[in-house]
Structures are given as C-alpha cells and as structure tokens.
Tab-separated table of C-alpha atoms in Angstrom:
chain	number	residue	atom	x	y	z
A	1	UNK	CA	15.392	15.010	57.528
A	2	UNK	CA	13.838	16.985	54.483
A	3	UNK	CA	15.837	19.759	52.988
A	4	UNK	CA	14.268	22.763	51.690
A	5	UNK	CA	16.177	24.593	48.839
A	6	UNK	CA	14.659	27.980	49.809
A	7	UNK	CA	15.260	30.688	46.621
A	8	UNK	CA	13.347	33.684	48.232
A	9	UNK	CA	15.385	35.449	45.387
A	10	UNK	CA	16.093	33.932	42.143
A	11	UNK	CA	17.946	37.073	40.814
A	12	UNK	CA	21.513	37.476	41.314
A	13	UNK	CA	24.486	40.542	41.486
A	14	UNK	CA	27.053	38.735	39.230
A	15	UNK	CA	26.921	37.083	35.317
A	16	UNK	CA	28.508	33.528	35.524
A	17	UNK	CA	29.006	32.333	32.440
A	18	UNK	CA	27.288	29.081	33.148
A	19	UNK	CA	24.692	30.050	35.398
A	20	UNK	CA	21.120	28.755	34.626
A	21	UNK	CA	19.599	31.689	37.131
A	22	UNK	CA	20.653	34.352	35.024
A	23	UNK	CA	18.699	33.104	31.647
A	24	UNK	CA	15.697	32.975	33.615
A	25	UNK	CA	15.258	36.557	34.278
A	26	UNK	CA	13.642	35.939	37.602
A	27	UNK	CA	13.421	39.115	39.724
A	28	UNK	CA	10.640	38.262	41.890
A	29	UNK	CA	11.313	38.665	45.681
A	30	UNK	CA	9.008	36.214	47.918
A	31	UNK	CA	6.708	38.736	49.423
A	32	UNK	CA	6.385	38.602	53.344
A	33	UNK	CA	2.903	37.114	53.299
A	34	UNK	CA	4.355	34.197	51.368
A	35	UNK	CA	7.486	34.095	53.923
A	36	UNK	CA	4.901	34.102	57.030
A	37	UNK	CA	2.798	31.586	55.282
A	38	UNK	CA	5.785	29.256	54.467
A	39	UNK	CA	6.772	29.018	58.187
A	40	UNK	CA	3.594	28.091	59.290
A	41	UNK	CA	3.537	25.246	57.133
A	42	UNK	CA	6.250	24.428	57.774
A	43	UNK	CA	5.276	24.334	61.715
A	44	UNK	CA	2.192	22.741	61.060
A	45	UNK	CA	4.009	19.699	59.100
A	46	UNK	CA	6.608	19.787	61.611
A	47	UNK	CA	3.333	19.223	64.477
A	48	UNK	CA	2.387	16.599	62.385
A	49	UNK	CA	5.652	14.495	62.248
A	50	UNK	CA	7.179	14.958	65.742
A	51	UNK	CA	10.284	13.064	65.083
A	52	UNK	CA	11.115	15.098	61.665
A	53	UNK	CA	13.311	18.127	61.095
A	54	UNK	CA	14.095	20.232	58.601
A	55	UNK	CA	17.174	21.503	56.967
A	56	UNK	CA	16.543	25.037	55.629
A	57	UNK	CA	19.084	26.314	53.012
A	58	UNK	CA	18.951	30.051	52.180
A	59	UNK	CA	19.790	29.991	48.559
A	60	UNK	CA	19.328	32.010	44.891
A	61	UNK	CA	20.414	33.512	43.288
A	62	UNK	CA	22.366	35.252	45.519
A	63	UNK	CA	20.607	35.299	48.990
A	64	UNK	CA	22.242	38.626	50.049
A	65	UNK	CA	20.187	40.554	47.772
A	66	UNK	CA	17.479	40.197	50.440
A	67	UNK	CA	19.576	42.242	52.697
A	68	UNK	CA	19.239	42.008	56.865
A	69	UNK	CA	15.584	43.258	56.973
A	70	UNK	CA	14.174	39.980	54.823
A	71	UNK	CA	16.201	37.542	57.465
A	72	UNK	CA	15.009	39.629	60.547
A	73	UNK	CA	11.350	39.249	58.876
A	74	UNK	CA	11.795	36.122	59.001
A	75	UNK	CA	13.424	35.383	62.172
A	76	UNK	CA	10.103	37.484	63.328
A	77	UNK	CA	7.927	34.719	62.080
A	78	UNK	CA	9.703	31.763	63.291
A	79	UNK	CA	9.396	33.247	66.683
A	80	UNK	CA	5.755	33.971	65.652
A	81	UNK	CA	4.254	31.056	64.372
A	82	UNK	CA	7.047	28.025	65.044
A	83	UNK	CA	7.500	28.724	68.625
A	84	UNK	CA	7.611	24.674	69.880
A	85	UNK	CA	9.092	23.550	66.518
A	86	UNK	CA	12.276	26.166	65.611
A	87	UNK	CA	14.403	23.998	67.059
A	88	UNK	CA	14.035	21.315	64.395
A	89	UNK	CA	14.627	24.167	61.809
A	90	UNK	CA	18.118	24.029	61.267
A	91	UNK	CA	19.202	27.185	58.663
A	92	UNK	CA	22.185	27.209	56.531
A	93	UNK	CA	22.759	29.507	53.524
A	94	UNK	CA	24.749	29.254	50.064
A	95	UNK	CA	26.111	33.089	48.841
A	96	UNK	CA	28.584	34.492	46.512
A	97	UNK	CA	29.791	36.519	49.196
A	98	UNK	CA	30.275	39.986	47.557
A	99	UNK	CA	26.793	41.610	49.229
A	100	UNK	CA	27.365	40.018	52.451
A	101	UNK	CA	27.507	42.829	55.424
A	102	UNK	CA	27.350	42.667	59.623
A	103	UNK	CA	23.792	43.454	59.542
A	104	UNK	CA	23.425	40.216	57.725
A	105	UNK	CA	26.098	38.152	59.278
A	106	UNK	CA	24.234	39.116	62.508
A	107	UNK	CA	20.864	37.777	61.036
A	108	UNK	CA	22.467	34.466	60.501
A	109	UNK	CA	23.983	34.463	64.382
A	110	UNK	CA	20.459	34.410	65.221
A	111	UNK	CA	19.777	31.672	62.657
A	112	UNK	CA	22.404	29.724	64.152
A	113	UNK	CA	24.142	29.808	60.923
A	114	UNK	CA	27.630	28.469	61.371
A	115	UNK	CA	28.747	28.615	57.394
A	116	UNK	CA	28.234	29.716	54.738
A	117	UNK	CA	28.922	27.877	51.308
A	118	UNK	CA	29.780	29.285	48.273
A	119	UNK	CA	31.734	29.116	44.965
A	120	UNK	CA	34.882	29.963	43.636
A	121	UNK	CA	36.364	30.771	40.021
A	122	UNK	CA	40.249	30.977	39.341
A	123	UNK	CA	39.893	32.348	35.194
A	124	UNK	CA	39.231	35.396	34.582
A	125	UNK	CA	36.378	36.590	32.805
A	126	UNK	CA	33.942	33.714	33.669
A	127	UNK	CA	32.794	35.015	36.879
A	128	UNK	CA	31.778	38.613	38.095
A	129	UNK	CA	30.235	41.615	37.706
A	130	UNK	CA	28.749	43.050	34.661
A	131	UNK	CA	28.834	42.423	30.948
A	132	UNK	CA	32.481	41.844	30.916
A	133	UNK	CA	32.073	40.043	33.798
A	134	UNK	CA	34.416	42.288	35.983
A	135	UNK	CA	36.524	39.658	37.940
A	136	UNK	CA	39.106	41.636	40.175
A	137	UNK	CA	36.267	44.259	41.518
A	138	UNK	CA	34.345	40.514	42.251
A	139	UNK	CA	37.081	38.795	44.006
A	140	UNK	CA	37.894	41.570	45.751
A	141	UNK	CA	34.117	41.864	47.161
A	142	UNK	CA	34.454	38.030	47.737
A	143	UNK	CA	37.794	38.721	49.706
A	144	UNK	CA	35.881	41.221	51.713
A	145	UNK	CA	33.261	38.354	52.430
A	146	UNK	CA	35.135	35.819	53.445
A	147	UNK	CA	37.218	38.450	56.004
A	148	UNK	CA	33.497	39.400	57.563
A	149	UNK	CA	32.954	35.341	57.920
A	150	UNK	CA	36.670	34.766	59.608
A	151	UNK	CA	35.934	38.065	61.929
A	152	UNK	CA	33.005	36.761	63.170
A	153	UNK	CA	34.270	33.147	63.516
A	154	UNK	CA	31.877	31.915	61.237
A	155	UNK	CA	33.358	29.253	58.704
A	156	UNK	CA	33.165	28.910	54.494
A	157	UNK	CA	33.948	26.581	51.791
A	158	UNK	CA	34.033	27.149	48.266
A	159	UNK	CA	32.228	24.871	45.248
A	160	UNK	CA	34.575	24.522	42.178
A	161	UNK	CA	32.904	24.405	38.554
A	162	UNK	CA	34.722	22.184	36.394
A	163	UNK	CA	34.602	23.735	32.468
A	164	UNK	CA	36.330	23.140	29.181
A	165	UNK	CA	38.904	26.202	30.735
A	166	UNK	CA	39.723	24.668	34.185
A	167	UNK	CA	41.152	21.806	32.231
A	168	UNK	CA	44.534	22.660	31.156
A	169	UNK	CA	46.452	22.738	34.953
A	170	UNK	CA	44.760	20.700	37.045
A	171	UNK	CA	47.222	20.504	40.223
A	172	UNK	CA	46.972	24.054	39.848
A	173	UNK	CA	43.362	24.579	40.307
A	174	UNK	CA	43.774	22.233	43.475
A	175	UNK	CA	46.556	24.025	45.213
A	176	UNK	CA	44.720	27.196	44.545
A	177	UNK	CA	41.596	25.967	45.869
A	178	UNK	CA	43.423	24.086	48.462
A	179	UNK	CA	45.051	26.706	49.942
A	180	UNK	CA	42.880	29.745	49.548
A	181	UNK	CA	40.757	27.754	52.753
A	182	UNK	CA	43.128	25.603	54.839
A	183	UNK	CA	40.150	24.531	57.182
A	184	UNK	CA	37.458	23.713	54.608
A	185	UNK	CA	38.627	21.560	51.424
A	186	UNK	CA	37.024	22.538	48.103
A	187	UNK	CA	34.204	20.453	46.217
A	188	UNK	CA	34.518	20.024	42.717
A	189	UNK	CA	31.777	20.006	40.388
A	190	UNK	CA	31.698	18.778	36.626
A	191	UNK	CA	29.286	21.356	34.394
A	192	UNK	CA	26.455	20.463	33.090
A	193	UNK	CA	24.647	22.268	30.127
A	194	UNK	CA	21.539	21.240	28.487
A	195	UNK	CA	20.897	23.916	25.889
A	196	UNK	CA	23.141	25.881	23.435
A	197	UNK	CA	26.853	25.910	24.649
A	198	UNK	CA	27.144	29.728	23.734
A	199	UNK	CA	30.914	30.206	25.344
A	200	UNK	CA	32.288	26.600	24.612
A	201	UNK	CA	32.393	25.175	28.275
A	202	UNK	CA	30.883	21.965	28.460
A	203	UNK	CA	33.234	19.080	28.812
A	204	UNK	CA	32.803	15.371	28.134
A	205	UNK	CA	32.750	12.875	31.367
A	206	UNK	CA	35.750	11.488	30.305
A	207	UNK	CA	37.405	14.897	30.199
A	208	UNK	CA	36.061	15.353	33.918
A	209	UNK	CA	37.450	11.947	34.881
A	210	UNK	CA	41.023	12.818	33.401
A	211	UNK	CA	40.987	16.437	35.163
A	212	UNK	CA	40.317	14.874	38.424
A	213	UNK	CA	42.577	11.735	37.648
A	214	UNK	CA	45.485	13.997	37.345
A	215	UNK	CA	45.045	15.494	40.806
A	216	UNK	CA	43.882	12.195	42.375
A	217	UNK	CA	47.463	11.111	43.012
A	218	UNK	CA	48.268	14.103	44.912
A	219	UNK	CA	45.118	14.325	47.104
A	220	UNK	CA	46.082	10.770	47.742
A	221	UNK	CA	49.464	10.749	48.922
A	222	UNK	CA	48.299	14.077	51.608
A	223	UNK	CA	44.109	12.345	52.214
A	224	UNK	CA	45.270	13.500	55.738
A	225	UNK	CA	46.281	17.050	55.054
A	226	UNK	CA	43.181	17.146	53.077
A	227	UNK	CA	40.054	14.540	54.318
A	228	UNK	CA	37.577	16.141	52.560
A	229	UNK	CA	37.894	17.261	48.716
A	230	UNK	CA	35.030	16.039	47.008
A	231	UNK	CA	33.958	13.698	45.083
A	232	UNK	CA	37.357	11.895	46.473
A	233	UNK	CA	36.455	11.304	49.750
A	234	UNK	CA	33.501	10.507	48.640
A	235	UNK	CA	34.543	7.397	47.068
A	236	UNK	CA	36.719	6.657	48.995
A	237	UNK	CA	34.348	6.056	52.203
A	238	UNK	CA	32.138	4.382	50.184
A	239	UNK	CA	34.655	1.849	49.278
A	240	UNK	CA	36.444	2.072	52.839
A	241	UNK	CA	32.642	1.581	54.560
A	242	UNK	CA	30.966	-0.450	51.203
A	243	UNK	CA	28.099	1.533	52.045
A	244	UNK	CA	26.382	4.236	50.077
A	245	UNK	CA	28.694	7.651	51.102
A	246	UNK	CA	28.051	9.687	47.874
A	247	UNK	CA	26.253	13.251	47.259
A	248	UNK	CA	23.205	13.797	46.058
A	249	UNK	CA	23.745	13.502	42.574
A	250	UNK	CA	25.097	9.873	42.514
A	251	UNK	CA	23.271	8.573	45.898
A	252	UNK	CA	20.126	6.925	44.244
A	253	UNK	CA	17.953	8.348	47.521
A	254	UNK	CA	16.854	12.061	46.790
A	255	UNK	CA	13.485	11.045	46.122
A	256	UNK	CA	11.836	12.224	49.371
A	257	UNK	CA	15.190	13.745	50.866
A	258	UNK	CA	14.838	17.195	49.042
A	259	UNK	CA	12.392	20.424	47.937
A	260	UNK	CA	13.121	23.198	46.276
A	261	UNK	CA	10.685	26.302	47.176
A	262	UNK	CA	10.677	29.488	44.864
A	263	UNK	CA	9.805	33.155	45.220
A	264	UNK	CA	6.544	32.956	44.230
A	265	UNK	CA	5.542	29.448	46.339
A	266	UNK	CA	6.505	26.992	43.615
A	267	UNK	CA	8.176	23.790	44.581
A	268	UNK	CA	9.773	21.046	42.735
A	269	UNK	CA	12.414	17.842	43.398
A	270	UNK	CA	15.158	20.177	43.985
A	271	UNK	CA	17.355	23.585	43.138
A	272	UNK	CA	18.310	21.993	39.800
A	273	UNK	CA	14.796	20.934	38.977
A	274	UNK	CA	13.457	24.389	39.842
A	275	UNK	CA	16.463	26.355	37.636
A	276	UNK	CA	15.029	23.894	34.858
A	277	UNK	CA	11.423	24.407	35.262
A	278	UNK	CA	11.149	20.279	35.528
A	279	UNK	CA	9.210	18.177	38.148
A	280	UNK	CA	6.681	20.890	39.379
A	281	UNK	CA	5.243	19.687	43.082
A	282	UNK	CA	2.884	22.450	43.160
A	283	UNK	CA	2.739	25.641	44.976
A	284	UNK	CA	2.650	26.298	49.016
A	285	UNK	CA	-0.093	28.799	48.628
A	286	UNK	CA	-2.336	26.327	47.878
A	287	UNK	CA	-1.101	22.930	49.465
A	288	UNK	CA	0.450	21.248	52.646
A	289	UNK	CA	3.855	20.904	53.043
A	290	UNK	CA	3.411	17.304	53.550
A	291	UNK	CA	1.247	17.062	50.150
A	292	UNK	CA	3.604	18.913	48.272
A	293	UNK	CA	6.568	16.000	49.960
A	294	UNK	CA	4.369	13.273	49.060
A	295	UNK	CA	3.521	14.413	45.397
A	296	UNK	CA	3.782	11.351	42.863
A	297	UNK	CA	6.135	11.847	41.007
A	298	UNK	CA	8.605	11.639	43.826
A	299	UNK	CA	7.783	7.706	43.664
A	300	UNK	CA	8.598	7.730	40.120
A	301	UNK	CA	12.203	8.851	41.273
A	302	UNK	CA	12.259	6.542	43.789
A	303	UNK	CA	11.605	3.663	42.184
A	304	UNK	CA	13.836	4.437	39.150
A	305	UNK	CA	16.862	3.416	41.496
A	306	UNK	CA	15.184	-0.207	42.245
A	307	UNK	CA	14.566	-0.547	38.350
A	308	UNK	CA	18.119	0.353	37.082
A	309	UNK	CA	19.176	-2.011	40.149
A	310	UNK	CA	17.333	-4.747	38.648
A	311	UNK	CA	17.934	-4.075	34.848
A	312	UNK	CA	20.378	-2.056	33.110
A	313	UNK	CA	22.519	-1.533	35.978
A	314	UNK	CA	21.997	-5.680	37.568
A	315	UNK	CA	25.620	-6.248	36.526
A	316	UNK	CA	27.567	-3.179	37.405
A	317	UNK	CA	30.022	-3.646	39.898
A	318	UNK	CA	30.226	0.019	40.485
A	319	UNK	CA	26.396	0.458	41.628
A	320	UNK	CA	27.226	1.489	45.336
A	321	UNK	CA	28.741	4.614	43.789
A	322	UNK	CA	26.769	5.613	40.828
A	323	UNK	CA	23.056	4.635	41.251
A	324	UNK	CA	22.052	5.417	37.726
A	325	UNK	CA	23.606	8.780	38.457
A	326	UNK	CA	21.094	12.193	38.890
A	327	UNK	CA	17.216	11.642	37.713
A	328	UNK	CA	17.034	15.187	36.603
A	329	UNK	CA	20.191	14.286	34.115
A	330	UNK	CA	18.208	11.320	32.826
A	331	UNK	CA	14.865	13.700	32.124
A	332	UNK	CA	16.808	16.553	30.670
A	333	UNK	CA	19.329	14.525	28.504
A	334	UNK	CA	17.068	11.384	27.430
A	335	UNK	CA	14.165	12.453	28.219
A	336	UNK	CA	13.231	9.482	30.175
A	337	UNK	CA	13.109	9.522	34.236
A	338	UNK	CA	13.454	5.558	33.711
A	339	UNK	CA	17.315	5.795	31.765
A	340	UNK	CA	20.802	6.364	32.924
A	341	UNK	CA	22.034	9.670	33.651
A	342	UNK	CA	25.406	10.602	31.707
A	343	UNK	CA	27.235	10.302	35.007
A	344	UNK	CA	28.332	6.821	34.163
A	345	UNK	CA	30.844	7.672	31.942
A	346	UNK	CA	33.098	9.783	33.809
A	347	UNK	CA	32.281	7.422	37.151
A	348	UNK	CA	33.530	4.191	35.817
A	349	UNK	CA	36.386	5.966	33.743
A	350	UNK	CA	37.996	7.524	36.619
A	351	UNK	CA	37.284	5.019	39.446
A	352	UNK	CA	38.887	2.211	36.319
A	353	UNK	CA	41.713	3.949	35.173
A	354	UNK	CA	42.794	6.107	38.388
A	355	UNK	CA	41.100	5.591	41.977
A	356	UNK	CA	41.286	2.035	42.215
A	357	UNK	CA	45.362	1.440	40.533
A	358	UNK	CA	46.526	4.221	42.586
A	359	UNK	CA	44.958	2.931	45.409
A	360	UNK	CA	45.198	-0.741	45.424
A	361	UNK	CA	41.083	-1.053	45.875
A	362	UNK	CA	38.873	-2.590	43.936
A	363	UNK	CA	34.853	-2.431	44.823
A	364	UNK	CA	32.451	-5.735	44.020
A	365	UNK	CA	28.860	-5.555	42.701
C-alpha cells in the first residue's frame, strides 16, 4: 500500500513552538484544478496496478482550514474521475482539532473517515493561538473537537512531543495523556530540530531514553490496561514476534511505502522531507504518479538499510529495532543518506538500561 501525505494546506491556525510549518510561511491552498488532476492520477496509477491501494492522509498544516466545501470538492471528483478505483482509496486525516465543525465531520462520513489523529500539549505556552501562544482559548477549541468526534462516534488519539519542558514529571505526562483518551493510548514523539534552537527545546537521545525509562515501569506493570502507547509496544512486539514491528522512523522500509504531495503539486519521500524542502520527487502537474513512486532516489533509501546491515550496523544486536534509524535524520544531521541517523543513541540506551532489565528480555542480532 502507498501512503500519500496529502498537505492541500501547508498553513496552519495555531504557533507551536516547534513546528517546522510555521517558518515556512506557506499559505498556498491547492487549487481545484490541481485537486481534480491529483485524483485522476491517482485513478489512472491505481488502473495500472490492480492489486494496489492507497492510503490517503489529509494533513497540513491544519487540514480544517480547507473547511467542508474543499472535502465536498473533492469527494465530487472521486466520484468523477475514480469511479471503479475509490474503493482502494482509503482517507484518513491528522488535525489540531480547534476548526473542526459538522459540516466537516460530515465530509469525512462520506470519506469513510473513522479517526482522526492529532496532537496534544500539557505546558502552557508552547502550543496555541497567537503570539503568546494563547493555550486555554486552544484547549478549549480542542475540547470542543474532540466532543464533535465522540458525538458523532468517530474516534481520536493524540501525538505527544517530547521537549526539554516535558522532562521534569514524566508519570505525569503519561497519566495525563493516558487518561484524557481511555480508548486510544497516546504516541510519544522525541523532537527533533535541525536549525537554531530559538526557545531551548531540543533534548539529547539519552534524555529521551531516561523520560521514557521512567514511565516504562508503569506502562509495564498495566501493558493490558494500556496495549498500545508508543514506541513501547512497539518494541515490545518486535521482540515478542522477532520480526520488524516498528514505525516509520526506525523500520528501515519507507523507501517506496510513502509520498508526501504539497499545495502546489510537489512531492517528496515524505511529510518530514517536504517540511524540510529535502528529497524533491518532482511535481504531479507534470509526471505520473507511478514516475514520481519510482523516482531514484527512493533506491538510494532503500538500499541504505542493506548497506548499514552489512557495515556499520553488521554487529548490532539491536538491528530488528533500529535499522540505521530515519534517512531524512541521516541527510539533515550528517549530511550523508549513507550514515546513521541519531536515533541510535536513545534506542540502545533505553532498550539497555530499561526495557530489557525490567522485562527479563533480551533481543539477538
């Protein structure tokens, strides 16, 4: 299945602190021609390849910006031009939540959306609205969101940004994020930034490892109560299974899993690669789909995982979980597609010196 990160909008309604979209300055909307043109490539690839789908993730930005008449549009054009092959278009759709109305929740009953991911900040100040970055008028919008969701029975979960602020209560943040969803568990994230740490953030892979060390021994002891916090469960079906379980970033098979499609046509690997400007595919307007998924470069990513296999990473007993970690960390931090991503540090440091005493495992190259 290929999965299209689909940023219609890159603009967004709220100032995160450690957003990427909001230094771009991106307020382009994909115009309708575009929209109408991007479906029927997407029908003509998916004529092409009878036995492939596509996942379609409504992203930004924030998606809501478009309001109801862009996803009506566009539910007009699948009916339109993708008549045999909407079925294998599955939609899903990533929002803050605070522009989110019926008109739109209806659009994605059509769509067949049955979630809706987002994100979630506990500190003040770092998310919201505004130059001060108004937090209560933002969760309170979020609140109303997430109400609208439950209402019409359609589910959420919530992302969780780890920064140099999250780290000081730990078991906190969990039972926070724990609790403010009792049917979806939270994912938690470590940030990354690549440029000038302007409000003192970032955080060092080791301090990531400790912060989800010190809640590891509670998720533990209730893994029932709570299956699916990330990246625990993660791990630990990977070594429950020893097979490859992990997300994208440490999975060492994005290569030709993933596109990311802009307002203006542009594509590249992914949403992170497209927020960086890194790994440009080409634009829609002008190619297939199935060029723009069998661009070069997408090798080069590819094999990177079957060189660090055979070379740098030949001895690591902790391969089945890491992979080399993300290719777009290994561009923008070494500048070399070839290299190790920084993941490896917090990886081994956590899975050494917390997963595998408190649980009694212990994984084999």
């Amino acid at each position: 299945m290929v999965t299209i990160i689909f940023k219609a909008v890159e603009k967004c309604n709220s100032n995160c602190m450690y957003c990427g979209v909001i230094k771009k300055h991106q307020n382009v909307i994909m115009n309708f021609e575009l929209l109408q043109e991007t479906f029927e490539k997407i029908n003509d690839y998916l004529l092409m390849f009878q036995e492939e789908s596509i996942s379609f993730i409504w992203h930004g930005g924030e998606v809501c910006l478009l309001g109801a008449e862009y996803f009506h549009k566009a539910i007009e054009f699948l009916e339109k031009y993708c008549k045999s092959t909407k079925n294998r278009i599955k939609h899903m759709v990533q929002s803050n939540l605070t522009l989110i109305n019926q008109e739109i929740v209806d659009a994605f009953k059509i769509l067949e959306i049955k979630s809706v991911g987002s994100s979630y900040e506990l500190i003040p100040h770092i998310r919201g609205f505004g130059k001060n970055r108004d937090h209560i008028e933002y969760n309170k919008k979020f609140f109303d969101g997430v109400n609208l969701l439950e209402k019409n029975e359609l589910s959420w979960g919530v992302i969780y940004v780890v920064h140099k602020q999250s780290l000081s209560n730990p078991i906190e943040v969990f039972n926070t994020l724990t609790n403010l969803n009792v049917k979806c568990n939270p994912q938690f994230n470590k940030i990354y930034i690549y440029d000038e740490d302007k409000y003192n953030l970032s955080i060092t892979g080791k301090e990531f490892a400790d912060f989800l060390g010190t809640m590891f021994p509670f998720w533990w002891k209730n893994r029932d109560r709570f299956p699916n916090v990330t990246p625990f469960s993660d791990f630990y079906d990977s070594y429950m299974s020893k097979t490859n379980r992990m997300g994208c970033e440490l999975a060492g098979k994005c290569s030709h899993k993933w596109i990311y499609l802009g307002p203006t046509g542009k594509t590249t690997q992914c949403g992170r690669s497209g927020d960086f400007g890194i790994l440009p595919y080409g634009n829609i307007q002008n190619q297939t789909l199935e060029e723009i998924l069998n661009n070069p470069q997408r090798n080069d990513i590819e094999n990177r995982t079957t060189f660090l296999r055979d070379t740098v990473c030949k001895d690591c007993r902790f391969w089945m979980v890491c992979h080399g970690g993300c290719p777009l960390d290994a561009i923008l931090v070494n500048e070399n597609i070839y290299s190790k991503a920084p993941h490896c540090d917090w990886v081994k440091f956590f899975l050494t010196e917390y997963f595998e005493p408190i649980t009694g495992m212990k994984i084999e190259n």
